[in-house]
């Protein structure tokens, strides 16, 4: 927890409730496992919130087969397995596409699983269909402001092979709750499945656009927020890290543009990792210092913090962009290509690791874009 500065009125970071199951992610190319990792939005968000000292409670469900050690203990559902996703990478014409499949699904999070407590911020961040309309409605009752990742509401899964598809928000039971949430986050691919112009009348809508940064929409304003340079290896969890950065920024007292910039920053770090990122502790500390400095600037310039969620104005935004950019570790050498079929460790090919797939080492940095391929409903 960031301590309050002496003789200042900087607020203590807010308490958050994060709802979404942990998962086991398997990345597969040409029927070969190239990585396995702890997954689920909650895991990516906790990496950001924990690093930036945001006090949070996590409600996640897993099966008895859950193999990971996590900072926030999940609920074990004895009758179901942990949610498993397979991300299949397909190469065509030097383009790498991704098809996502849900292989197993743990129990959904129900209203009775939520604590009977008040929270400043709530994050509904299911990835495998674990967020129910009644659960989101209960979160709205418990939390002052609720952030929703649209993927938690519009994902559907093929009953045969689990391929992830999207449906329009109006075709779900969540549509009536749109007027009650505070923030709605969607990727550029997901945005067509929600009426942004209608949604912005009721809540702040943030559309992430990868290397183009993000766009923030409120009822009366629209603002593009700058991206950060990144080498993309795996897009998994980038949106979750963005949301974690956004919420952390707001909890630390930043204006929406600055908080969204912080989200872009952590999203850019995440795409440079395979699976769950491990942020450099020195880098995170520098970011925390810059966030605290930025929060101090807000108070010293007499900006009204209670008005921040309702407007898109921020003094010296470019200065904060430059400060965050300076914290990034600059690679000592340039990466010219990505090799998806390294055989530097042939023995690894002989190790069965998951459902008959075998492991292959992967180059840790890649400039090639990886695009999600959704089967249209």
mmCIF file of C-alpha atoms in Angstrom:
data_model
loop_
_atom_site.group_PDB
_atom_site.id
_atom_site.type_symbol
_atom_site.label_atom_id
_atom_site.label_comp_id
_atom_site.label_asym_id
_atom_site.label_seq_id
_atom_site.Cartn_x
_atom_site.Cartn_y
_atom_site.Cartn_z
ATOM 1 C CA UNK A 1 0.000 0.000 0.000
ATOM 2 C CA UNK A 2 1.340 3.406 -0.934
ATOM 3 C CA UNK A 3 1.495 5.529 2.187
ATOM 4 C CA UNK A 4 -0.012 8.987 2.272
ATOM 5 C CA UNK A 5 2.483 11.775 1.801
ATOM 6 C CA UNK A 6 3.017 13.988 4.795
ATOM 7 C CA UNK A 7 0.802 17.086 4.842
ATOM 8 C CA UNK A 8 -1.082 15.953 1.744
ATOM 9 C CA UNK A 9 -4.563 14.625 1.210
ATOM 10 C CA UNK A 10 -3.669 11.868 -1.267
ATOM 11 C CA UNK A 11 -6.219 9.085 -0.740
ATOM 12 C CA UNK A 12 -5.286 5.565 0.244
ATOM 13 C CA UNK A 13 -5.649 3.273 -2.791
ATOM 14 C CA UNK A 14 -9.137 1.828 -2.985
ATOM 15 C CA UNK A 15 -10.159 -1.702 -2.166
ATOM 16 C CA UNK A 16 -11.120 -3.799 -5.197
ATOM 17 C CA UNK A 17 -13.190 -6.927 -5.752
ATOM 18 C CA UNK A 18 -12.011 -9.009 -8.713
ATOM 19 C CA UNK A 19 -14.340 -11.762 -9.959
ATOM 20 C CA UNK A 20 -13.159 -14.282 -12.552
ATOM 21 C CA UNK A 21 -11.776 -17.815 -12.563
ATOM 22 C CA UNK A 22 -8.144 -18.828 -12.800
ATOM 23 C CA UNK A 23 -7.332 -20.987 -15.823
ATOM 24 C CA UNK A 24 -4.677 -23.227 -17.272
ATOM 25 C CA UNK A 25 -3.548 -21.867 -20.653
ATOM 26 C CA UNK A 26 -1.873 -24.066 -23.257
ATOM 27 C CA UNK A 27 -0.287 -22.448 -26.335
ATOM 28 C CA UNK A 28 -0.074 -24.812 -29.286
ATOM 29 C CA UNK A 29 1.490 -24.503 -32.734
ATOM 30 C CA UNK A 30 1.415 -27.306 -35.275
ATOM 31 C CA UNK A 31 0.214 -29.769 -32.626
ATOM 32 C CA UNK A 32 3.166 -28.920 -30.407
ATOM 33 C CA UNK A 33 2.888 -27.229 -27.015
ATOM 34 C CA UNK A 34 5.105 -24.160 -26.965
ATOM 35 C CA UNK A 35 4.048 -22.936 -23.520
ATOM 36 C CA UNK A 36 1.787 -23.695 -20.572
ATOM 37 C CA UNK A 37 0.893 -21.097 -17.996
ATOM 38 C CA UNK A 38 -1.432 -19.942 -15.277
ATOM 39 C CA UNK A 39 -4.153 -17.981 -17.043
ATOM 40 C CA UNK A 40 -7.453 -16.243 -16.525
ATOM 41 C CA UNK A 41 -8.011 -12.514 -16.295
ATOM 42 C CA UNK A 42 -7.672 -12.555 -12.506
ATOM 43 C CA UNK A 43 -4.066 -13.782 -12.733
ATOM 44 C CA UNK A 44 -2.998 -11.042 -15.158
ATOM 45 C CA UNK A 45 -4.829 -8.349 -13.216
ATOM 46 C CA UNK A 46 -3.333 -9.445 -9.907
ATOM 47 C CA UNK A 47 0.165 -9.147 -11.384
ATOM 48 C CA UNK A 48 -0.551 -5.452 -11.974
ATOM 49 C CA UNK A 49 -2.584 -4.624 -8.871
ATOM 50 C CA UNK A 50 -0.224 -6.450 -6.513
ATOM 51 C CA UNK A 51 2.764 -4.740 -8.107
ATOM 52 C CA UNK A 52 1.157 -1.325 -7.650
ATOM 53 C CA UNK A 53 0.043 -2.063 -4.069
ATOM 54 C CA UNK A 54 -3.722 -2.027 -4.650
ATOM 55 C CA UNK A 55 -5.569 -3.903 -1.917
ATOM 56 C CA UNK A 56 -7.928 -6.401 -3.562
ATOM 57 C CA UNK A 57 -10.097 -9.438 -2.877
ATOM 58 C CA UNK A 58 -10.307 -12.168 -5.528
ATOM 59 C CA UNK A 59 -13.178 -14.559 -6.119
ATOM 60 C CA UNK A 60 -11.992 -17.297 -8.475
ATOM 61 C CA UNK A 61 -12.943 -20.943 -8.805
ATOM 62 C CA UNK A 62 -10.709 -23.852 -9.748
ATOM 63 C CA UNK A 63 -10.900 -27.628 -9.644
ATOM 64 C CA UNK A 64 -8.948 -30.027 -7.400
ATOM 65 C CA UNK A 65 -6.500 -30.363 -10.314
ATOM 66 C CA UNK A 66 -5.294 -26.747 -9.962
ATOM 67 C CA UNK A 67 -1.491 -26.879 -9.875
ATOM 68 C CA UNK A 68 -0.436 -23.272 -9.311
ATOM 69 C CA UNK A 69 0.621 -21.293 -6.265
ATOM 70 C CA UNK A 70 -1.092 -17.908 -6.323
ATOM 71 C CA UNK A 71 -1.133 -14.861 -4.074
ATOM 72 C CA UNK A 72 -4.916 -14.919 -3.812
ATOM 73 C CA UNK A 73 -6.347 -18.295 -2.880
ATOM 74 C CA UNK A 74 -9.196 -19.498 -5.123
ATOM 75 C CA UNK A 75 -12.316 -21.441 -4.193
ATOM 76 C CA UNK A 76 -11.885 -25.143 -4.987
ATOM 77 C CA UNK A 77 -14.929 -26.626 -6.665
ATOM 78 C CA UNK A 78 -14.726 -30.348 -5.879
ATOM 79 C CA UNK A 79 -16.934 -31.588 -8.717
ATOM 80 C CA UNK A 80 -15.400 -29.776 -11.705
ATOM 81 C CA UNK A 81 -11.970 -29.325 -13.224
ATOM 82 C CA UNK A 82 -10.037 -26.101 -13.595
ATOM 83 C CA UNK A 83 -10.912 -24.131 -16.732
ATOM 84 C CA UNK A 84 -8.481 -24.946 -19.545
ATOM 85 C CA UNK A 85 -7.950 -22.956 -22.740
ATOM 86 C CA UNK A 86 -6.005 -24.042 -25.812
ATOM 87 C CA UNK A 87 -4.663 -21.215 -27.959
ATOM 88 C CA UNK A 88 -3.887 -22.596 -31.423
ATOM 89 C CA UNK A 89 -1.432 -20.532 -33.467
ATOM 90 C CA UNK A 90 -1.702 -20.803 -37.250
ATOM 91 C CA UNK A 91 0.870 -19.392 -39.665
ATOM 92 C CA UNK A 92 -0.242 -18.310 -43.112
ATOM 93 C CA UNK A 93 1.518 -15.865 -45.459
ATOM 94 C CA UNK A 94 3.890 -14.807 -42.645
ATOM 95 C CA UNK A 95 0.863 -13.914 -40.481
ATOM 96 C CA UNK A 96 0.262 -15.650 -37.168
ATOM 97 C CA UNK A 97 -3.383 -16.100 -36.227
ATOM 98 C CA UNK A 98 -4.830 -17.435 -32.996
ATOM 99 C CA UNK A 99 -7.884 -19.627 -32.474
ATOM 100 C CA UNK A 100 -8.981 -19.970 -28.856
ATOM 101 C CA UNK A 101 -10.770 -23.039 -27.515
ATOM 102 C CA UNK A 102 -12.174 -23.729 -24.058
ATOM 103 C CA UNK A 103 -11.369 -27.372 -23.288
ATOM 104 C CA UNK A 104 -12.833 -27.615 -19.782
ATOM 105 C CA UNK A 105 -14.906 -25.187 -17.729
ATOM 106 C CA UNK A 106 -15.011 -24.812 -13.968
ATOM 107 C CA UNK A 107 -18.171 -23.840 -12.080
ATOM 108 C CA UNK A 108 -19.426 -20.271 -12.545
ATOM 109 C CA UNK A 109 -19.105 -17.722 -9.770
ATOM 110 C CA UNK A 110 -22.480 -17.297 -8.100
ATOM 111 C CA UNK A 111 -23.790 -14.373 -6.017
ATOM 112 C CA UNK A 112 -23.470 -16.487 -2.877
ATOM 113 C CA UNK A 113 -19.707 -16.805 -3.535
ATOM 114 C CA UNK A 114 -19.199 -13.054 -3.173
ATOM 115 C CA UNK A 115 -18.290 -11.548 0.209
ATOM 116 C CA UNK A 116 -20.932 -9.551 2.026
ATOM 117 C CA UNK A 117 -18.750 -6.432 2.073
ATOM 118 C CA UNK A 118 -18.538 -3.033 0.426
ATOM 119 C CA UNK A 119 -15.873 -2.290 -2.188
ATOM 120 C CA UNK A 120 -14.806 0.857 -3.964
ATOM 121 C CA UNK A 121 -14.189 -0.902 -7.269
ATOM 122 C CA UNK A 122 -15.458 -4.197 -8.677
ATOM 123 C CA UNK A 123 -14.026 -5.947 -11.744
ATOM 124 C CA UNK A 124 -16.115 -8.533 -13.612
ATOM 125 C CA UNK A 125 -13.461 -10.294 -15.667
ATOM 126 C CA UNK A 126 -14.602 -13.779 -16.587
ATOM 127 C CA UNK A 127 -13.012 -15.482 -19.578
ATOM 128 C CA UNK A 128 -14.757 -18.849 -19.632
ATOM 129 C CA UNK A 129 -18.396 -17.959 -19.110
ATOM 130 C CA UNK A 130 -18.117 -17.913 -15.314
ATOM 131 C CA UNK A 131 -19.793 -14.532 -14.803
ATOM 132 C CA UNK A 132 -23.595 -14.864 -14.534
ATOM 133 C CA UNK A 133 -26.053 -11.959 -14.894
ATOM 134 C CA UNK A 134 -27.132 -12.389 -11.291
ATOM 135 C CA UNK A 135 -23.484 -12.347 -10.171
ATOM 136 C CA UNK A 136 -22.827 -9.086 -11.995
ATOM 137 C CA UNK A 137 -25.988 -7.628 -10.492
ATOM 138 C CA UNK A 138 -24.751 -8.555 -7.009
ATOM 139 C CA UNK A 139 -21.383 -6.935 -7.754
ATOM 140 C CA UNK A 140 -23.188 -3.735 -8.697
ATOM 141 C CA UNK A 141 -24.887 -3.798 -5.296
ATOM 142 C CA UNK A 142 -21.602 -4.334 -3.425
ATOM 143 C CA UNK A 143 -19.284 -1.972 -5.332
ATOM 144 C CA UNK A 144 -19.314 1.794 -5.785
ATOM 145 C CA UNK A 145 -18.024 1.476 -9.351
ATOM 146 C CA UNK A 146 -18.038 -1.695 -11.468
ATOM 147 C CA UNK A 147 -15.661 -2.314 -14.370
ATOM 148 C CA UNK A 148 -16.707 -4.959 -16.885
ATOM 149 C CA UNK A 149 -14.584 -6.620 -19.527
ATOM 150 C CA UNK A 150 -17.023 -7.243 -22.376
ATOM 151 C CA UNK A 151 -15.523 -10.684 -23.030
ATOM 152 C CA UNK A 152 -17.059 -11.831 -19.758
ATOM 153 C CA UNK A 153 -20.504 -11.104 -21.200
ATOM 154 C CA UNK A 154 -20.415 -11.962 -24.912
ATOM 155 C CA UNK A 155 -18.268 -15.077 -25.252
ATOM 156 C CA UNK A 156 -19.968 -18.320 -26.298
ATOM 157 C CA UNK A 157 -18.353 -21.721 -26.735
ATOM 158 C CA UNK A 158 -18.892 -24.364 -29.384
ATOM 159 C CA UNK A 159 -20.496 -27.390 -27.673
ATOM 160 C CA UNK A 160 -18.297 -29.805 -29.639
ATOM 161 C CA UNK A 161 -14.757 -28.381 -29.590
ATOM 162 C CA UNK A 162 -15.086 -25.305 -27.346
ATOM 163 C CA UNK A 163 -14.083 -22.759 -30.008
ATOM 164 C CA UNK A 164 -14.677 -19.245 -28.683
ATOM 165 C CA UNK A 165 -17.159 -17.068 -30.577
ATOM 166 C CA UNK A 166 -18.825 -13.756 -29.796
ATOM 167 C CA UNK A 167 -22.474 -12.704 -29.729
ATOM 168 C CA UNK A 168 -23.917 -9.221 -29.522
ATOM 169 C CA UNK A 169 -24.509 -7.928 -26.014
ATOM 170 C CA UNK A 170 -28.200 -7.511 -26.825
ATOM 171 C CA UNK A 171 -28.445 -11.288 -27.236
ATOM 172 C CA UNK A 172 -27.307 -11.898 -23.653
ATOM 173 C CA UNK A 173 -28.930 -11.526 -20.270
ATOM 174 C CA UNK A 174 -26.446 -8.781 -19.378
ATOM 175 C CA UNK A 175 -27.855 -6.020 -21.568
ATOM 176 C CA UNK A 176 -30.233 -4.574 -18.913
ATOM 177 C CA UNK A 177 -27.293 -4.135 -16.516
ATOM 178 C CA UNK A 178 -25.339 -1.853 -18.843
ATOM 179 C CA UNK A 179 -26.939 1.247 -17.317
ATOM 180 C CA UNK A 180 -25.660 0.300 -13.865
ATOM 181 C CA UNK A 181 -21.951 -0.210 -14.480
ATOM 182 C CA UNK A 182 -19.225 2.440 -14.441
ATOM 183 C CA UNK A 183 -16.725 1.277 -17.082
ATOM 184 C CA UNK A 184 -16.965 -1.117 -20.025
ATOM 185 C CA UNK A 185 -13.738 -2.357 -21.644
ATOM 186 C CA UNK A 186 -13.678 -3.955 -25.091
ATOM 187 C CA UNK A 187 -10.986 -4.780 -27.609
ATOM 188 C CA UNK A 188 -11.271 -3.479 -31.158
ATOM 189 C CA UNK A 189 -12.401 -6.987 -32.172
ATOM 190 C CA UNK A 190 -15.086 -7.067 -29.479
ATOM 191 C CA UNK A 191 -16.375 -3.503 -29.871
ATOM 192 C CA UNK A 192 -18.690 -4.352 -32.828
ATOM 193 C CA UNK A 193 -20.613 -6.651 -30.474
ATOM 194 C CA UNK A 194 -21.762 -3.744 -28.321
ATOM 195 C CA UNK A 195 -23.382 -0.492 -29.408
ATOM 196 C CA UNK A 196 -20.631 1.874 -28.252
ATOM 197 C CA UNK A 197 -22.682 4.978 -28.989
ATOM 198 C CA UNK A 198 -25.505 3.681 -26.824
ATOM 199 C CA UNK A 199 -23.230 2.315 -24.095
ATOM 200 C CA UNK A 200 -21.337 5.606 -23.684
ATOM 201 C CA UNK A 201 -24.594 7.289 -22.653
ATOM 202 C CA UNK A 202 -24.545 5.210 -19.475
ATOM 203 C CA UNK A 203 -20.928 4.389 -18.701
ATOM 204 C CA UNK A 204 -17.354 5.116 -19.705
ATOM 205 C CA UNK A 205 -16.403 2.863 -22.636
ATOM 206 C CA UNK A 206 -12.749 2.055 -23.295
ATOM 207 C CA UNK A 207 -11.794 0.349 -26.562
ATOM 208 C CA UNK A 208 -8.272 -1.083 -26.682
ATOM 209 C CA UNK A 209 -6.562 -1.072 -30.076
ATOM 210 C CA UNK A 210 -3.246 -2.823 -29.550
ATOM 211 C CA UNK A 211 -0.379 -0.926 -31.151
ATOM 212 C CA UNK A 212 -2.703 2.076 -31.645
ATOM 213 C CA UNK A 213 -3.338 2.516 -27.920
ATOM 214 C CA UNK A 214 -6.941 2.949 -26.806
ATOM 215 C CA UNK A 215 -9.916 5.262 -27.144
ATOM 216 C CA UNK A 216 -11.972 6.447 -24.180
ATOM 217 C CA UNK A 217 -15.624 7.382 -24.694
ATOM 218 C CA UNK A 218 -17.852 9.185 -22.220
ATOM 219 C CA UNK A 219 -21.279 10.691 -22.819
ATOM 220 C CA UNK A 220 -19.870 13.965 -24.112
ATOM 221 C CA UNK A 221 -16.180 13.346 -24.801
ATOM 222 C CA UNK A 222 -13.885 11.082 -26.803
ATOM 223 C CA UNK A 223 -10.138 10.792 -26.349
ATOM 224 C CA UNK A 224 -7.409 8.721 -27.984
ATOM 225 C CA UNK A 225 -4.676 7.630 -25.562
ATOM 226 C CA UNK A 226 -1.194 6.961 -26.881
ATOM 227 C CA UNK A 227 0.330 3.470 -27.118
ATOM 228 C CA UNK A 228 3.759 2.257 -26.067
ATOM 229 C CA UNK A 229 6.231 0.461 -28.323
ATOM 230 C CA UNK A 230 6.133 -3.292 -27.799
ATOM 231 C CA UNK A 231 7.476 -6.516 -29.291
ATOM 232 C CA UNK A 232 4.510 -8.865 -29.405
ATOM 233 C CA UNK A 233 5.027 -12.508 -28.552
ATOM 234 C CA UNK A 234 1.636 -13.511 -27.217
ATOM 235 C CA UNK A 235 -1.466 -11.287 -26.932
ATOM 236 C CA UNK A 236 -2.953 -13.390 -24.144
ATOM 237 C CA UNK A 237 -3.816 -11.260 -21.120
ATOM 238 C CA UNK A 238 -2.856 -7.903 -22.633
ATOM 239 C CA UNK A 239 -6.392 -6.581 -22.202
ATOM 240 C CA UNK A 240 -6.495 -7.855 -18.638
ATOM 241 C CA UNK A 241 -3.231 -6.107 -17.818
ATOM 242 C CA UNK A 242 -4.620 -2.967 -19.424
ATOM 243 C CA UNK A 243 -7.680 -3.119 -17.188
ATOM 244 C CA UNK A 244 -5.489 -3.691 -14.145
ATOM 245 C CA UNK A 245 -3.437 -0.621 -15.001
ATOM 246 C CA UNK A 246 -6.554 1.468 -15.620
ATOM 247 C CA UNK A 247 -8.089 0.553 -12.264
ATOM 248 C CA UNK A 248 -4.788 0.966 -10.421
ATOM 249 C CA UNK A 249 -4.389 4.431 -11.888
ATOM 250 C CA UNK A 250 -7.873 5.508 -10.844
ATOM 251 C CA UNK A 251 -7.382 3.999 -7.387
ATOM 252 C CA UNK A 252 -4.212 6.055 -6.999
ATOM 253 C CA UNK A 253 -6.113 9.219 -7.885
ATOM 254 C CA UNK A 254 -5.183 9.672 -11.544
ATOM 255 C CA UNK A 255 -7.483 11.199 -14.144
ATOM 256 C CA UNK A 256 -9.004 8.856 -16.716
ATOM 257 C CA UNK A 257 -6.511 9.722 -19.519
ATOM 258 C CA UNK A 258 -3.553 9.071 -17.223
ATOM 259 C CA UNK A 259 -5.104 5.866 -15.880
ATOM 260 C CA UNK A 260 -5.744 4.647 -19.442
ATOM 261 C CA UNK A 261 -2.135 5.484 -20.300
ATOM 262 C CA UNK A 262 -1.023 3.333 -17.370
ATOM 263 C CA UNK A 263 -3.246 0.571 -18.771
ATOM 264 C CA UNK A 264 -1.599 0.870 -22.187
ATOM 265 C CA UNK A 265 1.786 0.666 -20.490
ATOM 266 C CA UNK A 266 1.085 -2.650 -18.752
ATOM 267 C CA UNK A 267 -0.613 -4.055 -21.827
ATOM 268 C CA UNK A 268 2.535 -3.301 -23.830
ATOM 269 C CA UNK A 269 4.657 -5.142 -21.280
ATOM 270 C CA UNK A 270 2.367 -8.179 -21.252
ATOM 271 C CA UNK A 271 2.455 -8.862 -25.003
ATOM 272 C CA UNK A 272 6.223 -9.260 -24.725
ATOM 273 C CA UNK A 273 5.796 -12.373 -22.539
ATOM 274 C CA UNK A 274 4.548 -15.853 -23.252
ATOM 275 C CA UNK A 275 1.658 -16.458 -20.889
ATOM 276 C CA UNK A 276 1.553 -14.729 -17.525
ATOM 277 C CA UNK A 277 4.153 -11.925 -17.382
ATOM 278 C CA UNK A 278 6.758 -11.510 -14.681
ATOM 279 C CA UNK A 279 7.278 -7.783 -14.405
ATOM 280 C CA UNK A 280 10.752 -6.593 -13.467
ATOM 281 C CA UNK A 281 10.524 -5.401 -9.848
ATOM 282 C CA UNK A 282 12.787 -2.400 -10.493
ATOM 283 C CA UNK A 283 10.643 -1.299 -13.406
ATOM 284 C CA UNK A 284 7.449 -1.656 -11.355
ATOM 285 C CA UNK A 285 8.972 0.402 -8.554
ATOM 286 C CA UNK A 286 9.854 3.169 -11.011
ATOM 287 C CA UNK A 287 6.294 3.091 -12.315
ATOM 288 C CA UNK A 288 4.928 3.322 -8.758
ATOM 289 C CA UNK A 289 7.147 6.330 -8.133
ATOM 290 C CA UNK A 290 5.893 8.034 -11.295
ATOM 291 C CA UNK A 291 2.261 7.282 -10.424
ATOM 292 C CA UNK A 292 2.679 8.733 -6.950
ATOM 293 C CA UNK A 293 4.403 11.808 -8.386
ATOM 294 C CA UNK A 294 1.591 12.212 -10.894
ATOM 295 C CA UNK A 295 -1.026 11.904 -8.148
ATOM 296 C CA UNK A 296 0.763 14.596 -6.152
ATOM 297 C CA UNK A 297 0.704 16.884 -9.179
ATOM 298 C CA UNK A 298 -3.066 16.526 -9.377
ATOM 299 C CA UNK A 299 -3.534 17.689 -5.828
ATOM 300 C CA UNK A 300 -1.010 20.466 -6.053
ATOM 301 C CA UNK A 301 -2.746 21.828 -9.155
ATOM 302 C CA UNK A 302 -6.034 21.755 -7.200
ATOM 303 C CA UNK A 303 -7.739 19.384 -9.601
ATOM 304 C CA UNK A 304 -10.958 18.042 -8.091
ATOM 305 C CA UNK A 305 -10.522 14.325 -7.669
ATOM 306 C CA UNK A 306 -14.230 13.678 -7.195
ATOM 307 C CA UNK A 307 -14.845 14.929 -10.736
ATOM 308 C CA UNK A 308 -12.214 12.738 -12.423
ATOM 309 C CA UNK A 309 -14.448 9.775 -13.413
ATOM 310 C CA UNK A 310 -16.775 12.147 -15.292
ATOM 311 C CA UNK A 311 -14.370 14.082 -17.484
ATOM 312 C CA UNK A 312 -11.533 13.598 -19.920
ATOM 313 C CA UNK A 313 -9.178 16.388 -18.963
ATOM 314 C CA UNK A 314 -5.701 15.968 -17.579
ATOM 315 C CA UNK A 315 -2.979 18.555 -17.144
ATOM 316 C CA UNK A 316 0.465 17.748 -18.559
ATOM 317 C CA UNK A 317 -0.650 14.367 -19.920
ATOM 318 C CA UNK A 318 2.305 14.281 -22.343
ATOM 319 C CA UNK A 319 4.667 14.689 -19.411
ATOM 320 C CA UNK A 320 3.257 11.537 -17.797
ATOM 321 C CA UNK A 321 3.564 9.688 -21.125
ATOM 322 C CA UNK A 322 7.230 10.633 -21.339
ATOM 323 C CA UNK A 323 7.838 9.595 -17.734
ATOM 324 C CA UNK A 324 6.312 6.157 -18.233
ATOM 325 C CA UNK A 325 8.169 5.668 -21.507
ATOM 326 C CA UNK A 326 11.428 6.398 -19.712
ATOM 327 C CA UNK A 327 10.802 3.604 -17.215
ATOM 328 C CA UNK A 328 10.780 0.879 -19.849
ATOM 329 C CA UNK A 329 13.886 -1.231 -20.128
ATOM 330 C CA UNK A 330 15.558 -0.623 -23.483
ATOM 331 C CA UNK A 331 16.782 -3.805 -25.159
ATOM 332 C CA UNK A 332 20.529 -3.811 -25.767
ATOM 333 C CA UNK A 333 20.042 -5.383 -29.166
ATOM 334 C CA UNK A 334 17.350 -5.322 -31.813
ATOM 335 C CA UNK A 335 15.214 -8.353 -32.555
ATOM 336 C CA UNK A 336 14.965 -8.911 -36.282
ATOM 337 C CA UNK A 337 12.818 -12.010 -36.580
ATOM 338 C CA UNK A 338 10.717 -14.486 -34.674
ATOM 339 C CA UNK A 339 11.442 -18.193 -35.016
ATOM 340 C CA UNK A 340 8.434 -20.284 -34.098
ATOM 341 C CA UNK A 341 10.191 -23.598 -34.746
ATOM 342 C CA UNK A 342 13.385 -23.493 -32.722
ATOM 343 C CA UNK A 343 14.933 -26.918 -32.145
ATOM 344 C CA UNK A 344 17.695 -25.740 -29.831
ATOM 345 C CA UNK A 345 16.670 -28.345 -27.264
ATOM 346 C CA UNK A 346 15.692 -31.521 -29.170
ATOM 347 C CA UNK A 347 15.104 -33.427 -25.954
ATOM 348 C CA UNK A 348 12.131 -31.256 -25.202
ATOM 349 C CA UNK A 349 10.342 -32.766 -28.183
ATOM 350 C CA UNK A 350 10.274 -36.117 -26.447
ATOM 351 C CA UNK A 351 8.395 -34.850 -23.390
ATOM 352 C CA UNK A 352 4.626 -35.461 -23.451
ATOM 353 C CA UNK A 353 3.054 -32.571 -21.582
ATOM 354 C CA UNK A 354 -0.657 -32.189 -22.222
ATOM 355 C CA UNK A 355 -3.299 -34.387 -23.866
ATOM 356 C CA UNK A 356 -0.788 -35.930 -26.240
ATOM 357 C CA UNK A 357 0.823 -32.649 -27.293
ATOM 358 C CA UNK A 358 4.574 -32.224 -26.968
ATOM 359 C CA UNK A 359 6.693 -29.280 -25.880
ATOM 360 C CA UNK A 360 8.848 -27.081 -28.100
ATOM 361 C CA UNK A 361 11.006 -24.171 -26.902
ATOM 362 C CA UNK A 362 9.982 -20.751 -28.220
ATOM 363 C CA UNK A 363 11.996 -17.642 -28.964
ATOM 364 C CA UNK A 364 11.162 -15.207 -26.120
ATOM 365 C CA UNK A 365 10.737 -12.094 -28.307
ATOM 366 C CA UNK A 366 8.837 -11.718 -31.557
ATOM 367 C CA UNK A 367 7.900 -8.783 -33.749
ATOM 368 C CA UNK A 368 5.262 -10.611 -35.783
ATOM 369 C CA UNK A 369 1.686 -9.681 -34.915
ATOM 370 C CA UNK A 370 -0.549 -12.425 -33.560
ATOM 371 C CA UNK A 371 -4.174 -11.934 -34.476
ATOM 372 C CA UNK A 372 -7.236 -13.483 -32.838
ATOM 373 C CA UNK A 373 -9.520 -15.409 -35.139
ATOM 374 C CA UNK A 374 -13.090 -15.671 -33.876
ATOM 375 C CA UNK A 375 -15.644 -17.978 -35.467
ATOM 376 C CA UNK A 376 -18.553 -15.724 -36.201
ATOM 377 C CA UNK A 377 -21.869 -16.890 -34.702
#
